[in-house]
Amino acid sequence: MSRATVNRKVWLGAGRGAVLPFATLLLVMLMIVPMPAMMLDIGFVTNIMISLAVLMVALNVARPLDFSSFPTVLLFATLFRLALNVASTRVVLVDGHEGSHAAGYVIEAFGNFLIGGDYAVGLFVFMILMIINLVVITKGAGRVSEVSARFTLDAMPGKQMAIDADLNAGLLTPEEAKLRRQEVATEADFYGSMDGASKFVKGDAIAGVLILVVNIVGGLILGMLSHGLSMSEAASTYIVLAIGDALVAQVPALLLSIAAASIVTRVSSPLDLSGQITHQFGSAKAWVPVAAILLILGLLPGMPHFIILVAAAGAAAIAWKLHKAAQAKANAPVEAPPAPAPTTIGWDEVSDDAALGLELGFALVGLVDERKGAPLMARITGIRRQLSRELGFVIPMVRVRDDLALAPNTYRITVAGVVVAEDEIWPDELLALDSGDLLDRIDGRQVKDPTFGLDAVWIPPAQRAEAVVAGYTVVDPATVIATHLNQVIQSAAADLFGMDEAQKLIDALKETAPQLAANLTPQPLPLVSLAALCRALLIEGVPLKDFRRIAEAMADAAREETDPVQLVEAVRQRIGALIVQTIVPVKLPLPVVTLDASLEGLLAQAVRTGRDAVHPIEPGLGQKIVQAIGGVAGPLLQQGRRFAVVTSPIARRALARLLAPHVPDAPVLSFLEIPDGKAVEVVAVVGGEANNNHPMLESEVA
């Protein structure tokens, strides 16, 4: 960039900065230094031009903050008009005896053309303008400004908290949060300034009345005493000039009052005021009653039939045109997006942000077809609602789509883009599940139930009654997929929970326990640590539905523990009652499987030795423990009995991680997690002589 260009920009910036001080000095000069009539004409025309420009800008902004300089502009426009009033008063009183042209052509035009030279008519016109400006527009705009300023200031803390919450949740960057805070502060300053600026308009209207009285009284006195005019001559000269001066000032004042009222009564919208009004009046249903009522009025005796009937025809034409436009828009073909070029690759082709996905082969698309009732979609919604209540957070939407790469009868369930389940169903048949107590067997396509692994057979719908009589449990294809999806969501609950869900739990907690929420995060637990702690609980089947009690346990444990592993164990010990009630009802004893004392000691020693290991239990011993507990769990689960494996606090986490892949329905508790008053029923003791050779452990069933 050349030196000349830089110097030119510096001079332009300095020139723009000097405009406002120069304009302020000019206002003072207008009030003090006598001005010729020609300068007054230029000033009055400029005043009208500024008022019109301000009104047009106010009508075309989409929201009030788009014209945030309006209070200051209103102040200077009002001062400019008052300065012109002072200068014109001096000219009227000094040179008014020379005739109506003595104060300039603009005042003469307003005094003669607008009121026909009749000062009585001029007085009444001025009074009407003052009533409209002062009583109607200014008073209403002032009241709206006061209420808006009050509500804006009251809502400011809540908006700031919402911005902080979005920032903590990662929904906003620090720069975006800074801009949002600045916008909130600007909004409060704007409405506070508008509350004061409305007083400028009111004071200007009162000043106009006082200046008119001064011009009339002073003109009559000076005309009769100083210039020897008669009463009628002085009145016809000075009153016409005074009214012309008042009108030429009040017309711009009225325009600015309308601009102020339109600004403070605006509602934020992507459209300007004219577009907003046009859009909201663009309904044929609103114009049909208008045309009908006008038609009835036009047919009444004594009414001006021609004018009213023409208006009715105009309203009917508007209604008809709007109706045709709405029909054309509804029937217009939807333009398909242009097909991407063969060489173009979009981000949607390489990324999938759906937390849960269900992909269907083309033969299964009928299960989600709305024309056939979409039975699968209704079941998925019910599953999400039920699991959301049970787990304590909102299960995300399931993205269902067809996939031509799949076999026709195949479906696939994905979690965070990972395929976790896949199976085949036949949409035109029913699945008959072997309940284990069959009276007879029926022929069909032999399969395994995708959810529970039970023996099952696909049969035609006509064999439903025969299968039920034979002892089978018969379900439809939509139920098969829905049940499988339900199992997947329950097992993958931790993968569906992230920082966004944690923030929503905190936001809900703020409504009922604000102090608890404030003392939980960001200190002592940052949001990322809180989300990790919740996921650790979900992995072990602990729901978050009583989050207030869980949050109290987290806040209490976080003051004593900093290690993430020990923090989870400390929280579990504090919410033991919640964990136990998910296993057995409150009035029934808790069935437990315990470990022999020697086995407990061996596990504790292994954990202490391999404290930092993911699986500290020696593989051979671990396999024997799994086999022994699996042998106990099988008969109990077949009987439908829930139970828990109870061990020492130091070994609980290691044993839980060992059993999770093999016996997922057997929760592992520590002694400290069982409430003191809870009755316990020992259903089995796993163990025996455990030496260095790790002989096969035996189970002693109670």
Tab-separated table of N, CA, C and O in Angstrom, residues 282-285 318-332:
chain	number	residue	atom	x	y	z
A	282	GLY	N	-51.151	-11.697	4.521
A	282	GLY	CA	-51.284	-12.405	3.254
A	282	GLY	C	-52.073	-13.690	3.359
A	282	GLY	O	-51.673	-14.713	2.801
A	283	SER	N	-53.177	-13.691	4.094
A	283	SER	CA	-54.022	-14.871	4.230
A	283	SER	C	-55.404	-14.569	3.651
A	283	SER	O	-56.046	-13.584	4.040
A	284	ALA	N	-55.860	-15.429	2.746
A	284	ALA	CA	-57.180	-15.220	2.149
A	284	ALA	C	-58.288	-15.348	3.189
A	284	ALA	O	-59.345	-14.703	3.071
A	285	LYS	N	-58.085	-16.141	4.244
A	285	LYS	CA	-59.104	-16.317	5.271
A	285	LYS	C	-59.402	-15.021	6.018
A	285	LYS	O	-60.496	-14.866	6.567
A	318	ILE	N	-58.614	-9.193	-3.457
A	318	ILE	CA	-57.404	-9.533	-2.702
A	318	ILE	C	-57.494	-10.966	-2.167
A	318	ILE	O	-56.534	-11.741	-2.233
A	319	ALA	N	-58.670	-11.331	-1.617
A	319	ALA	CA	-58.847	-12.684	-1.086
A	319	ALA	C	-58.692	-13.731	-2.184
A	319	ALA	O	-58.045	-14.776	-1.983
A	320	TRP	N	-59.284	-13.474	-3.336
A	320	TRP	CA	-59.189	-14.423	-4.452
A	320	TRP	C	-57.748	-14.574	-4.926
A	320	TRP	O	-57.263	-15.686	-5.174
A	321	LYS	N	-57.023	-13.458	-5.013
A	321	LYS	CA	-55.632	-13.504	-5.472
A	321	LYS	C	-54.755	-14.263	-4.477
A	321	LYS	O	-53.909	-15.085	-4.867
A	322	LEU	N	-54.960	-14.010	-3.184
A	322	LEU	CA	-54.176	-14.715	-2.171
A	322	LEU	C	-54.493	-16.209	-2.164
A	322	LEU	O	-53.602	-17.046	-1.969
A	323	HIS	N	-55.779	-16.564	-2.373
A	323	HIS	CA	-56.164	-17.975	-2.420
A	323	HIS	C	-55.504	-18.661	-3.610
A	323	HIS	O	-54.995	-19.797	-3.481
A	324	LYS	N	-55.510	-18.030	-4.754
A	324	LYS	CA	-54.876	-18.613	-5.936
A	324	LYS	C	-53.375	-18.775	-5.722
A	324	LYS	O	-52.776	-19.787	-6.123
A	325	ALA	N	-52.744	-17.766	-5.082
A	325	ALA	CA	-51.300	-17.856	-4.828
A	325	ALA	C	-50.977	-19.007	-3.881
A	325	ALA	O	-49.990	-19.729	-4.062
A	326	ALA	N	-51.840	-19.206	-2.852
A	326	ALA	CA	-51.620	-20.311	-1.919
A	326	ALA	C	-51.786	-21.659	-2.618
A	326	ALA	O	-51.021	-22.604	-2.363
A	327	GLN	N	-52.805	-21.772	-3.498
A	327	GLN	CA	-53.004	-23.023	-4.241
A	327	GLN	C	-51.826	-23.322	-5.167
A	327	GLN	O	-51.354	-24.454	-5.261
A	328	ALA	N	-51.357	-22.260	-5.841
A	328	ALA	CA	-50.230	-22.456	-6.754
A	328	ALA	C	-48.979	-22.896	-5.996
A	328	ALA	O	-48.218	-23.751	-6.457
A	329	LYS	N	-48.793	-22.329	-4.819
A	329	LYS	CA	-47.629	-22.708	-4.022
A	329	LYS	C	-47.742	-24.147	-3.527
A	329	LYS	O	-46.770	-24.893	-3.487
A	330	ALA	N	-48.986	-24.558	-3.135
A	330	ALA	CA	-49.176	-25.918	-2.639
A	330	ALA	C	-49.017	-26.955	-3.745
A	330	ALA	O	-48.543	-28.070	-3.503
A	331	ASN	N	-49.450	-26.599	-4.965
A	331	ASN	CA	-49.401	-27.544	-6.080
A	331	ASN	C	-48.091	-27.482	-6.855
A	331	ASN	O	-47.907	-28.260	-7.799
A	332	ALA	N	-47.251	-26.548	-6.508
A	332	ALA	CA	-45.998	-26.408	-7.252
A	332	ALA	C	-45.135	-27.649	-7.037
A	332	ALA	O	-44.998	-28.130	-5.909
